[in-house]
Amino acid sequence: MQILTLTNYIKADLISRLSRAELPPESLTLAALSDHYQVSVTPIYHAINELIEEGYLYREKNRRLYVNQDKIGDAQTAAQSHQPAPPEDHFKRITDDLLAMSLNGESLFLREAASAKKYGISRTSLRNIFNRLAGDGVLEHVPRRGWKLRSFNQHDLDAFIEVRVVLELKALDLAKGSLDKQVLEKILAGNRVPETAEEPLQIDNSLHEYLIKQSDNYYIISFFDRHGRYFDLLFLWESNDREAAIQEIQQHQRILTALLNEDWKLARKELELHLRSNHPVLSQLKR
């Protein structure tokens, strides 16, 4: 029996639901889909990326996701078939374990045979997961030695944030003339502070992608595509802390309000504050 990761299950289920037009466009966000499937955003993140690569979804200039109706039309057969029950999320479990080791400052080599036995999966399945994590910068394959885990380093994070601040502020300057207020309003609506302790969080962090894309600068876009994946996973992990997530929502609200008011000076100030101060959990890890 084929072993499916939760990412593959979500991907197949999304294709089926999209082909039946069961999901409205506004539900195609990390936060909304995470809430829909009752999982972390990590498998959602990877499922969405695979659907984009395979042509089922695409991003417009506003960074919103849209369905490729021509491609999704080919999935009508899948829409009629029964979807299997969600499998154990091996990818999430392994990713969480490796991030925890990375955040503890561990830099070690992982052997495929031992790791596959530990997680109760085949070496082929494990290798697929490790290859994906290598693409995200978590692991590095070293011939004859195994897979080397990237150790979290506070200096490395600080250096990334310094460059990120410069490039995102530049992206904002370049994007001023091409920002769509309707897009900004939708992102703002997607960031809402819960009124009670039981209410789930509602976060839409697509503002950063939107500014970067609207900058229309290949080198800014390329930097984040190449160097941002490992830190994106860390930031997603950090958002599991409710207080950190609420702080993120509030900062997004202030940035977006300033952008909608075309108060560029305030928007730059709030954006820089957000980029420098939005990691209260990671900043406590002194490595």
Short mmCIF file of C-alpha atoms in Angstrom, two decimals:
data_model
loop_
_atom_site.label_atom_id
_atom_site.label_comp_id
_atom_site.label_asym_id
_atom_site.label_seq_id
_atom_site.Cartn_x
_atom_site.Cartn_y
_atom_site.Cartn_z
CA MET A 1 0.00 0.00 0.00
CA GLN A 2 1.40 3.37 -0.97
CA ILE A 3 2.38 5.54 1.95
CA LEU A 4 1.06 9.10 1.58
CA THR A 5 2.33 12.15 3.38
CA LEU A 6 -0.20 14.62 4.70
CA THR A 7 1.02 17.08 2.07
CA ASN A 8 0.12 14.60 -0.69
CA TYR A 9 -3.27 13.95 0.88
CA ILE A 10 -4.06 17.67 1.10
CA LYS A 11 -2.86 18.19 -2.44
CA ALA A 12 -5.10 15.40 -3.79
CA ASP A 13 -8.05 16.58 -1.74
CA LEU A 14 -7.61 20.17 -2.93
CA ILE A 15 -7.58 19.06 -6.57
CA SER A 16 -10.78 17.13 -5.95
CA ARG A 17 -12.51 19.99 -4.14
CA LEU A 18 -11.37 22.64 -6.60
CA SER A 19 -12.63 20.58 -9.54
CA ARG A 20 -16.05 20.53 -7.84
CA ALA A 21 -15.83 24.29 -7.13
CA GLU A 22 -16.24 23.65 -3.40
CA LEU A 23 -13.61 26.17 -2.31
CA PRO A 24 -14.13 29.89 -2.98
CA PRO A 25 -11.06 31.93 -4.07
CA GLU A 26 -10.85 33.75 -0.74
CA SER A 27 -10.27 30.42 1.02
CA LEU A 28 -7.01 29.83 -0.85
CA THR A 29 -4.72 31.23 1.84
CA LEU A 30 -2.37 29.43 4.21
CA ALA A 31 -4.40 30.49 7.24
CA ALA A 32 -7.78 29.51 5.79
CA LEU A 33 -6.62 26.13 4.51
CA SER A 34 -4.77 25.41 7.73
CA ASP A 35 -8.02 26.01 9.60
CA HIS A 36 -9.99 23.96 7.07
CA TYR A 37 -7.76 20.88 7.38
CA GLN A 38 -7.00 21.45 11.07
CA VAL A 39 -3.25 21.16 10.52
CA SER A 40 -0.25 23.44 10.73
CA VAL A 41 0.54 25.66 7.77
CA THR A 42 3.65 23.63 6.83
CA PRO A 43 1.93 20.84 4.80
CA ILE A 44 -0.42 23.46 3.33
CA TYR A 45 2.58 25.54 2.24
CA HIS A 46 4.16 22.61 0.40
CA ALA A 47 0.89 21.36 -1.11
CA ILE A 48 0.16 24.82 -2.54
CA ASN A 49 3.67 25.09 -3.99
CA GLU A 50 3.31 21.71 -5.71
CA LEU A 51 -0.09 22.66 -7.14
CA ILE A 52 1.45 25.85 -8.55
CA GLU A 53 4.35 23.91 -10.06
CA GLU A 54 1.93 21.44 -11.67
CA GLY A 55 -0.26 24.22 -13.05
CA TYR A 56 -3.43 23.69 -11.01
CA LEU A 57 -3.00 27.07 -9.30
CA TYR A 58 -1.24 30.27 -10.27
CA ARG A 59 -0.48 33.61 -8.67
CA GLU A 60 -1.50 36.90 -10.22
CA LYS A 61 0.51 40.06 -9.70
CA ASN A 62 -1.49 40.71 -6.55
CA ARG A 63 0.00 37.46 -5.16
CA ARG A 64 -3.46 35.96 -4.71
CA LEU A 65 -3.97 32.35 -5.72
CA TYR A 66 -6.31 31.51 -8.59
CA VAL A 67 -7.48 28.23 -10.10
CA ASN A 68 -6.33 27.28 -13.58
CA GLN A 69 -9.72 26.20 -14.92
CA ASP A 70 -8.22 24.48 -17.98
CA LYS A 71 -5.93 22.33 -15.85
CA ILE A 72 -8.44 21.64 -13.09
CA GLY A 73 -10.92 20.49 -15.75
CA ASP A 74 -8.68 17.49 -16.36
CA ALA A 75 -9.23 16.43 -12.75
CA GLN A 76 -12.96 15.69 -13.03
CA THR A 77 -12.29 11.96 -12.69
CA ALA A 78 -10.41 12.54 -9.46
CA ALA A 79 -13.33 14.60 -8.21
CA GLN A 80 -15.61 11.58 -8.45
CA SER A 81 -13.26 9.23 -6.61
CA HIS A 82 -13.29 8.70 -2.85
CA GLN A 83 -10.36 10.30 -1.09
CA PRO A 84 -8.51 8.17 1.47
CA ALA A 85 -8.41 9.13 5.11
CA PRO A 86 -5.59 11.52 6.00
CA PRO A 87 -2.37 9.60 6.63
CA GLU A 88 -0.05 10.25 9.50
CA ASP A 89 1.77 13.49 8.82
CA HIS A 90 5.29 12.09 8.56
CA PHE A 91 6.55 15.25 6.89
CA LYS A 92 5.31 17.47 9.71
CA ARG A 93 6.63 15.14 12.39
CA ILE A 94 10.07 14.93 10.80
CA THR A 95 10.18 18.66 10.05
CA ASP A 96 9.20 19.54 13.62
CA ASP A 97 11.83 17.16 15.00
CA LEU A 98 14.57 18.56 12.79
CA LEU A 99 13.64 22.17 13.49
CA ALA A 100 13.69 21.41 17.22
CA MET A 101 17.19 19.92 16.88
CA SER A 102 18.27 22.82 14.69
CA LEU A 103 16.97 25.35 17.22
CA ASN A 104 18.90 23.51 19.96
CA GLY A 105 22.05 24.27 18.01
CA GLU A 106 22.61 20.68 16.91
CA SER A 107 24.57 20.13 13.72
CA LEU A 108 24.69 16.42 13.00
CA PHE A 109 24.52 13.86 10.22
CA LEU A 110 21.38 11.79 9.73
CA ARG A 111 21.53 8.33 8.16
CA GLU A 112 18.64 7.27 5.94
CA ALA A 113 18.37 3.70 7.27
CA ALA A 114 18.30 4.73 10.93
CA SER A 115 15.94 7.65 10.31
CA ALA A 116 13.52 5.54 8.24
CA LYS A 117 13.42 2.96 11.04
CA LYS A 118 12.85 5.68 13.65
CA TYR A 119 9.83 7.11 11.82
CA GLY A 120 8.48 3.79 10.57
CA ILE A 121 8.55 4.67 6.89
CA SER A 122 10.40 3.39 3.82
CA ARG A 123 13.78 4.80 2.86
CA THR A 124 12.23 6.05 -0.39
CA SER A 125 9.58 8.03 1.50
CA LEU A 126 12.19 9.35 3.90
CA ARG A 127 14.48 10.36 1.05
CA ASN A 128 11.63 12.29 -0.59
CA ILE A 129 11.05 14.18 2.66
CA PHE A 130 14.76 14.84 3.15
CA ASN A 131 15.10 16.09 -0.43
CA ARG A 132 12.25 18.54 0.15
CA LEU A 133 13.83 19.75 3.38
CA ALA A 134 17.14 20.13 1.56
CA GLY A 135 15.35 22.41 -0.91
CA ASP A 136 14.12 24.42 2.07
CA GLY A 137 17.65 24.75 3.45
CA VAL A 138 17.08 22.55 6.52
CA LEU A 139 19.33 19.70 5.35
CA GLU A 140 22.33 19.29 3.10
CA HIS A 141 23.17 15.98 1.44
CA VAL A 142 26.82 15.08 1.86
CA PRO A 143 27.93 12.05 -0.22
CA ARG A 144 28.95 9.02 1.86
CA ARG A 145 28.19 10.84 5.10
CA GLY A 146 24.44 11.29 5.03
CA TRP A 147 22.26 14.35 5.52
CA LYS A 148 23.69 17.24 7.49
CA LEU A 149 21.27 19.20 9.64
CA ARG A 150 21.53 22.98 9.50
CA SER A 151 22.15 24.36 12.96
CA PHE A 152 20.20 27.46 13.98
CA ASN A 153 22.51 30.35 14.59
CA GLN A 154 21.36 33.67 16.05
CA HIS A 155 24.02 35.57 14.14
CA ASP A 156 22.79 33.94 10.92
CA LEU A 157 19.20 35.01 11.69
CA ASP A 158 20.33 38.55 12.53
CA ALA A 159 22.27 38.75 9.26
CA PHE A 160 19.26 37.55 7.26
CA ILE A 161 16.99 40.09 8.97
CA GLU A 162 19.43 42.92 8.22
CA VAL A 163 19.39 42.10 4.52
CA ARG A 164 15.64 41.45 4.59
CA VAL A 165 14.97 44.90 6.04
CA VAL A 166 16.99 46.62 3.32
CA LEU A 167 15.40 44.64 0.49
CA GLU A 168 11.79 44.79 1.71
CA LEU A 169 11.97 48.52 2.32
CA LYS A 170 13.39 48.90 -1.19
CA ALA A 171 10.58 46.65 -2.47
CA LEU A 172 8.04 48.96 -0.81
CA ASP A 173 9.59 52.01 -2.45
CA LEU A 174 9.50 50.33 -5.87
CA ALA A 175 5.97 48.99 -5.41
CA LYS A 176 4.26 52.25 -4.38
CA GLY A 177 2.82 52.97 -7.79
CA SER A 178 1.48 49.46 -8.38
CA LEU A 179 -0.22 48.62 -5.10
CA ASP A 180 -3.87 47.65 -5.48
CA LYS A 181 -5.96 48.93 -2.57
CA GLN A 182 -8.47 46.12 -2.98
CA VAL A 183 -5.67 43.61 -2.49
CA LEU A 184 -4.41 45.49 0.56
CA GLU A 185 -7.92 45.60 2.02
CA LYS A 186 -8.31 41.83 1.57
CA ILE A 187 -5.00 41.18 3.30
CA LEU A 188 -6.02 43.52 6.11
CA ALA A 189 -9.32 41.65 6.49
CA GLY A 190 -7.31 38.44 6.75
CA ASN A 191 -5.47 39.73 9.83
CA ARG A 192 -7.83 39.82 12.77
CA VAL A 193 -7.00 39.74 16.48
CA PRO A 194 -9.20 37.17 18.25
CA GLU A 195 -11.72 38.58 20.70
CA THR A 196 -11.49 35.62 23.07
CA ALA A 197 -8.79 33.18 24.15
CA GLU A 198 -10.69 30.34 22.48
CA GLU A 199 -11.13 32.04 19.11
CA PRO A 200 -8.67 30.76 16.48
CA LEU A 201 -6.09 33.11 15.03
CA GLN A 202 -6.62 34.64 11.61
CA ILE A 203 -3.34 35.59 9.96
CA ASP A 204 -2.63 36.52 6.35
CA ASN A 205 1.09 37.16 5.93
CA SER A 206 0.96 37.52 2.14
CA LEU A 207 1.80 41.23 2.43
CA HIS A 208 5.51 40.46 2.24
CA GLU A 209 5.16 38.35 -0.90
CA TYR A 210 2.93 41.02 -2.43
CA LEU A 211 5.42 43.84 -1.85
CA ILE A 212 8.31 41.74 -3.14
CA LYS A 213 6.39 40.71 -6.25
CA GLN A 214 5.15 44.25 -6.96
CA SER A 215 8.70 45.58 -6.73
CA ASP A 216 9.23 43.92 -10.13
CA ASN A 217 12.93 43.57 -9.25
CA TYR A 218 14.41 40.21 -10.24
CA TYR A 219 17.24 40.37 -7.71
CA ILE A 220 14.98 41.15 -4.75
CA ILE A 221 12.62 38.34 -5.74
CA SER A 222 15.52 35.94 -6.32
CA PHE A 223 17.07 36.62 -2.92
CA PHE A 224 13.93 35.60 -1.03
CA ASP A 225 13.27 32.60 -3.29
CA ARG A 226 16.80 31.34 -2.71
CA HIS A 227 17.57 32.28 0.90
CA GLY A 228 14.20 32.71 2.57
CA ARG A 229 12.83 29.15 2.73
CA TYR A 230 14.65 27.99 5.87
CA PHE A 231 13.68 31.15 7.72
CA ASP A 232 10.09 30.88 6.44
CA LEU A 233 9.86 27.48 8.14
CA LEU A 234 11.29 28.94 11.34
CA PHE A 235 8.85 31.85 11.22
CA LEU A 236 5.95 29.44 10.64
CA TRP A 237 7.12 27.42 13.63
CA GLU A 238 7.33 30.60 15.70
CA SER A 239 3.74 31.54 14.83
CA ASN A 240 2.60 28.53 16.87
CA ASP A 241 3.21 30.80 19.86
CA ARG A 242 -0.13 32.59 20.29
CA GLU A 243 1.28 35.80 21.75
CA ALA A 244 3.87 36.05 18.95
CA ALA A 245 1.12 35.46 16.37
CA ILE A 246 -1.10 38.19 17.86
CA GLN A 247 1.83 40.62 17.76
CA GLU A 248 2.32 39.72 14.10
CA ILE A 249 -1.35 40.38 13.32
CA GLN A 250 -1.28 43.79 15.03
CA GLN A 251 1.87 44.83 13.18
CA HIS A 252 0.37 43.74 9.85
CA GLN A 253 -2.69 45.86 10.60
CA ARG A 254 -0.61 48.98 11.23
CA ILE A 255 1.47 48.51 8.07
CA LEU A 256 -1.57 47.87 5.89
CA THR A 257 -3.49 50.82 7.31
CA ALA A 258 -0.56 53.13 6.53
CA LEU A 259 -0.31 51.73 2.98
CA LEU A 260 -4.03 52.23 2.39
CA ASN A 261 -3.69 55.84 3.59
CA GLU A 262 -0.66 56.26 1.31
CA ASP A 263 1.33 57.38 4.33
CA TRP A 264 4.59 56.02 2.93
CA LYS A 265 6.79 57.34 5.73
CA LEU A 266 4.69 55.65 8.40
CA ALA A 267 4.41 52.47 6.31
CA ARG A 268 8.21 52.23 6.04
CA LYS A 269 8.57 52.85 9.77
CA GLU A 270 5.99 50.19 10.71
CA LEU A 271 7.40 47.70 8.20
CA GLU A 272 10.93 48.07 9.55
CA LEU A 273 9.69 47.74 13.12
CA HIS A 274 7.80 44.60 12.16
CA LEU A 275 10.76 43.00 10.40
CA ARG A 276 13.15 43.73 13.27
CA SER A 277 10.89 42.93 16.23
CA ASN A 278 8.55 40.19 15.02
CA HIS A 279 10.60 37.26 16.36
CA PRO A 280 10.16 37.30 20.13
CA VAL A 281 10.55 33.52 20.39
CA LEU A 282 13.53 33.07 18.07
CA SER A 283 15.32 36.09 19.53
CA GLN A 284 15.44 34.34 22.91
CA LEU A 285 17.49 31.49 21.45
CA LYS A 286 21.07 32.62 21.88
CA ARG A 287 23.13 30.39 19.61
#
